[in-house]
CSV table of C-alpha atoms in Angstrom, one decimal:
chain,number,residue,atom,x,y,z
A,30,MET,CA,157.2,81.3,151.4
A,31,SER,CA,153.8,82.3,150.3
A,32,GLY,CA,151.4,84.7,151.9
A,33,PRO,CA,148.1,83.8,153.6
A,34,SER,CA,146.9,80.5,152.1
A,35,HIS,CA,144.2,79.2,154.5
A,36,ARG,CA,140.8,78.5,152.9
A,37,GLY,CA,139.2,81.4,154.7
A,38,ALA,CA,141.5,83.8,152.8
A,39,MET,CA,140.8,82.0,149.6
A,40,ASP,CA,137.1,82.4,149.9
A,41,ASP,CA,137.1,86.1,151.0
A,42,PRO,CA,135.4,87.9,148.0
A,43,HIS,CA,137.4,91.1,148.7
A,44,GLY,CA,140.7,89.4,149.3
A,45,SER,CA,143.8,89.2,147.1
A,46,HIS,CA,143.3,85.6,146.0
A,47,SER,CA,139.7,86.3,144.8
A,48,LEU,CA,141.0,89.4,142.9
A,49,ILE,CA,143.8,87.4,141.3
A,50,LEU,CA,141.4,84.6,140.2
A,51,ALA,CA,138.9,87.0,138.8
A,52,ARG,CA,141.6,88.8,136.7
A,53,LEU,CA,143.1,85.6,135.4
A,54,GLY,CA,139.8,84.0,134.4
A,55,ALA,CA,139.8,80.7,132.5
A,56,GLY,CA,143.1,79.2,131.5
A,57,HIS,CA,142.1,77.3,128.4
A,58,GLY,CA,145.3,75.2,128.7
A,59,ARG,CA,147.6,78.2,129.1
A,60,ARG,CA,150.6,77.8,131.4
A,61,ILE,CA,151.1,79.8,134.6
A,62,LEU,CA,153.9,80.0,137.2
A,63,ASP,CA,152.7,80.2,140.8
A,64,VAL,CA,155.7,81.6,142.7
A,65,GLY,CA,155.8,80.9,146.4
A,66,ALA,CA,152.7,78.8,146.2
A,67,GLY,CA,152.7,77.3,149.6
A,68,GLU,CA,150.6,74.2,149.8
A,69,GLY,CA,149.0,75.0,146.5
A,70,LEU,CA,145.5,76.2,147.4
A,71,LEU,CA,145.6,78.9,144.8
A,72,ALA,CA,147.2,76.5,142.3
A,73,ASP,CA,144.3,74.1,142.9
A,74,ARG,CA,141.7,76.8,142.0
A,75,LEU,CA,143.7,77.8,138.9
A,76,THR,CA,143.9,74.1,137.8
A,77,GLY,CA,140.2,73.9,138.2
A,78,ARG,CA,139.8,76.8,135.8
A,79,GLY,CA,141.9,75.2,133.1
A,80,TRP,CA,145.4,76.6,133.8
A,81,GLU,CA,148.5,74.4,133.5
A,82,VAL,CA,150.1,75.4,136.8
A,83,THR,CA,153.7,75.1,137.7
A,84,VAL,CA,154.2,75.6,141.4
A,85,LEU,CA,157.5,77.1,142.7
A,86,GLU,CA,157.9,76.6,146.4
A,87,ARG,CA,160.9,76.7,148.8
A,88,ASP,CA,159.5,74.5,151.6
A,89,PRO,CA,159.6,70.8,150.7
A,90,GLY,CA,156.8,70.0,153.1
A,91,LEU,CA,154.5,72.6,151.5
A,92,ALA,CA,155.6,71.6,148.1
A,93,ALA,CA,154.6,68.0,148.8
A,94,ARG,CA,151.1,69.0,149.8
A,95,ALA,CA,150.9,71.0,146.5
A,96,ARG,CA,151.5,67.9,144.4
A,97,GLY,CA,148.2,66.7,142.9
A,98,ARG,CA,146.9,70.3,142.8
A,99,CYS,CA,148.9,71.4,139.8
A,100,ARG,CA,150.8,70.1,136.7
A,101,GLU,CA,154.3,70.5,138.1
A,102,VAL,CA,156.0,71.3,141.4
A,103,VAL,CA,159.5,72.8,141.4
A,104,VAL,CA,161.2,73.0,144.9
A,105,ALA,CA,163.7,75.9,144.9
A,106,ASP,CA,165.0,78.5,147.3
A,107,LEU,CA,164.9,81.8,145.4
A,108,GLU,CA,167.4,83.3,147.9
A,109,ARG,CA,170.0,80.9,146.5
A,110,GLY,CA,169.3,81.1,142.8
A,111,LEU,CA,166.7,80.7,140.1
A,112,PRO,CA,165.7,77.2,139.0
A,113,ALA,CA,165.6,75.8,135.5
A,114,LEU,CA,162.1,76.2,134.3
A,115,ALA,CA,160.4,74.6,131.3
A,116,GLY,CA,158.7,77.8,130.1
A,117,PRO,CA,157.5,79.9,128.5
A,118,TYR,CA,154.6,80.8,130.7
A,119,HIS,CA,151.6,82.9,129.8
A,120,ALA,CA,151.2,84.3,133.3
A,121,ALA,CA,152.9,84.4,136.7
A,122,VAL,CA,151.5,85.0,140.1
A,123,TYR,CA,153.5,86.3,143.1
A,124,GLY,CA,150.8,86.0,145.8
A,125,GLY,CA,152.2,87.4,149.0
A,126,VAL,CA,155.8,86.3,148.3
A,127,LEU,CA,157.9,89.4,147.3
A,128,GLN,CA,158.0,90.6,150.9
A,129,HIS,CA,159.8,87.4,151.9
A,130,LEU,CA,162.7,87.9,149.4
A,131,SER,CA,165.8,89.9,150.2
A,132,ASP,CA,166.1,90.9,146.5
A,133,PRO,CA,162.7,90.7,144.9
A,134,LEU,CA,163.8,92.8,141.9
A,135,TRP,CA,166.4,90.2,140.9
A,136,VAL,CA,163.8,87.5,141.2
A,137,LEU,CA,161.3,89.4,139.1
A,138,ARG,CA,163.8,90.2,136.4
A,139,GLY,CA,165.0,86.6,136.3
A,140,LEU,CA,161.6,85.0,136.1
A,141,ASN,CA,160.4,87.5,133.5
A,142,ARG,CA,162.8,85.7,131.1
A,143,ALA,CA,160.6,82.6,131.4
A,144,MET,CA,157.5,84.5,130.3
A,145,THR,CA,155.9,84.9,126.9
A,146,PRO,CA,156.1,88.4,125.4
A,147,ASP,CA,152.4,89.1,126.2
A,148,ALA,CA,152.4,87.4,129.6
A,149,LEU,CA,150.3,88.7,132.5
A,150,VAL,CA,152.1,89.1,135.8
A,151,ILE,CA,150.1,89.6,139.0
A,152,ALA,CA,151.7,90.4,142.4
A,153,SER,CA,150.4,91.1,145.8
A,154,VAL,CA,152.2,92.6,148.9
A,155,PRO,CA,151.1,93.9,152.3
A,156,ASN,CA,150.9,97.7,152.8
A,157,VAL,CA,153.3,98.8,155.5
A,158,ALA,CA,151.7,102.3,155.3
A,159,HIS,CA,148.3,101.0,156.5
A,160,VAL,CA,146.8,103.4,159.0
A,161,TRP,CA,147.1,100.8,161.8
A,162,VAL,CA,150.9,100.7,161.3
A,163,ARG,CA,151.0,104.5,161.1
A,164,LEU,CA,149.2,104.9,164.4
A,165,SER,CA,151.4,102.3,166.0
A,166,LEU,CA,154.5,104.2,164.9
A,167,LEU,CA,153.0,107.4,166.4
A,168,LEU,CA,152.8,105.5,169.7
A,169,GLY,CA,156.5,104.4,169.3
A,170,ARG,CA,155.6,100.8,168.5
A,171,PHE,CA,156.8,98.6,165.6
A,172,GLU,CA,156.1,95.0,166.8
A,173,TYR,CA,156.4,91.9,164.7
A,174,SER,CA,153.7,89.2,164.8
A,175,ASP,CA,153.1,85.7,163.5
A,176,ARG,CA,151.1,86.9,160.6
A,177,GLY,CA,149.8,90.1,158.9
A,178,ILE,CA,151.6,93.2,157.7
A,179,LEU,CA,154.4,93.0,160.3
A,180,ASP,CA,154.9,89.2,160.0
A,181,ARG,CA,158.3,88.4,161.4
A,182,SER,CA,159.3,86.5,158.3
A,183,HIS,CA,159.0,89.6,156.1
A,184,LEU,CA,162.4,90.8,154.8
A,185,ARG,CA,161.0,93.7,152.7
A,186,PHE,CA,158.2,96.2,153.4
A,187,PHE,CA,156.3,98.1,150.7
A,188,THR,CA,154.2,101.2,150.4
A,189,ARG,CA,152.2,101.9,147.3
A,190,LYS,CA,155.0,103.9,145.7
A,191,SER,CA,157.8,101.5,146.5
A,192,PHE,CA,155.7,98.6,145.2
A,193,LEU,CA,155.0,100.3,141.9
A,194,ASP,CA,158.7,101.4,141.7
A,195,LEU,CA,159.7,97.8,142.1
A,196,LEU,CA,157.5,96.6,139.3
A,197,GLU,CA,158.6,99.4,137.0
A,198,ASP,CA,162.3,98.6,137.7
A,199,ALA,CA,161.5,95.0,136.9
A,200,GLY,CA,160.4,96.0,133.4
A,201,LEU,CA,156.6,95.6,134.1
A,202,VAL,CA,153.8,97.9,132.9
A,203,VAL,CA,151.1,98.1,135.5
A,204,SER,CA,147.6,98.1,133.9
A,205,GLU,CA,145.5,97.8,137.1
A,206,PHE,CA,146.2,98.5,140.8
A,207,LEU,CA,143.9,97.3,143.5
A,208,ALA,CA,143.8,97.4,147.3
A,209,THR,CA,142.1,94.9,149.7
A,210,PRO,CA,140.7,95.5,153.2
A,211,ILE,CA,141.8,93.8,156.4
A,212,PRO,CA,140.7,90.2,155.8
A,213,LEU,CA,137.8,88.6,157.6
A,214,ARG,CA,138.8,86.4,160.6
A,215,GLU,CA,138.3,82.7,160.1
A,216,GLY,CA,134.9,81.2,160.9
A,217,PRO,CA,131.4,81.8,159.7
A,218,ALA,CA,130.6,85.4,158.8
A,219,SER,CA,127.4,86.9,159.9
A,220,ARG,CA,125.3,89.2,157.6
A,221,TRP,CA,126.5,92.2,159.6
A,222,ARG,CA,130.2,91.1,159.3
A,223,ARG,CA,129.9,90.6,155.5
A,224,ALA,CA,128.3,94.1,155.2
A,225,ALA,CA,131.0,95.7,157.3
A,226,HIS,CA,133.7,93.9,155.3
A,227,ALA,CA,132.2,95.2,152.0
A,228,GLY,CA,132.3,98.7,153.5
A,229,HIS,CA,135.9,98.3,154.5
A,230,ALA,CA,136.7,97.1,150.9
A,231,ALA,CA,135.1,100.2,149.5
A,232,ALA,CA,137.1,102.4,151.9
A,233,ALA,CA,140.3,100.7,150.9
A,234,ARG,CA,139.6,101.4,147.2
A,235,CYS,CA,139.0,105.1,148.1
A,236,TRP,CA,142.2,105.4,150.1
A,237,ALA,CA,144.5,102.6,149.0
A,238,GLY,CA,147.6,104.1,150.6
A,239,GLY,CA,146.2,104.2,154.1
A,240,LEU,CA,143.4,101.7,154.3
A,241,GLY,CA,144.6,99.1,151.8
A,242,TYR,CA,145.8,96.0,153.7
A,243,GLU,CA,147.3,94.4,150.6
A,244,PHE,CA,148.1,95.8,147.2
A,245,VAL,CA,147.4,93.7,144.0
A,246,ALA,CA,149.0,94.9,140.7
A,247,LEU,CA,148.3,93.5,137.3
A,248,SER,CA,151.1,94.1,134.8
A,249,THR,CA,152.6,93.0,131.5
A,250,LEU,CA,156.1,92.9,130.3
A,251,ALA,CA,157.5,96.3,128.9
A,252,VAL,CA,158.6,95.9,125.3
A,253,THR,CA,161.1,98.7,124.8
A,254,GLU,CA,161.1,100.9,127.8
A,255,ARG,CA,159.9,101.3,131.4
A,256,ALA,CA,156.3,102.0,132.1
A,257,VAL,CA,155.2,105.5,132.8
A,258,LEU,CA,152.8,105.1,135.7
A,259,PRO,CA,149.9,107.5,136.5
A,260,ALA,CA,151.2,110.0,139.1
A,261,ALA,CA,148.1,109.4,141.2
A,262,TRP,CA,149.2,105.9,142.0
A,263,ARG,CA,152.4,107.1,143.5
A,264,ASP,CA,150.9,109.6,146.0
């Protein structure tokens, strides 16, 4: 159920996993819920940084591989209902999972109830308004693939505005909004490829809505009312 989880994606310094790890920092024994964790590669990194990780995964095979990389594994299909969780959690990560859900708002609202009042919630989704998709539409093409923005397993598609609207409707206050470049292909990266990738990352930050491959949002629970988000983030 999770997004890209191969080790190449984990080690991309400009990728969503690296941004998530950098923002979470050291766990110091705090508890975190990794939603749609796949085989637990991100959970393994979080465990190594002192987090007490609970993995939530639909696929029993992937969940089995995640055991040993975290404190607890909960096998559950969020399309069928929310599992009983031994919260509260100090943080939650939705790494490339919301696009796989038919009703991500219901899931976010439900799992928010397992969070501490000051919990940090980090989510990442692909950007369907990426310039590559826009050009494809101009050519009359909208073709699914085995991975990427138009992965055939995606049930929902997000632009920057619709992603931020989802988080706001879920009662989350966004404190930081980031965009990643198209990820490096697997295999050794030459000096030229690394430099080009850094350039793409800078371009994605300048025009997140068009050049961002994935969006990463850091948020906290709203206390009394919905967040009022900066207008520039919605354009």
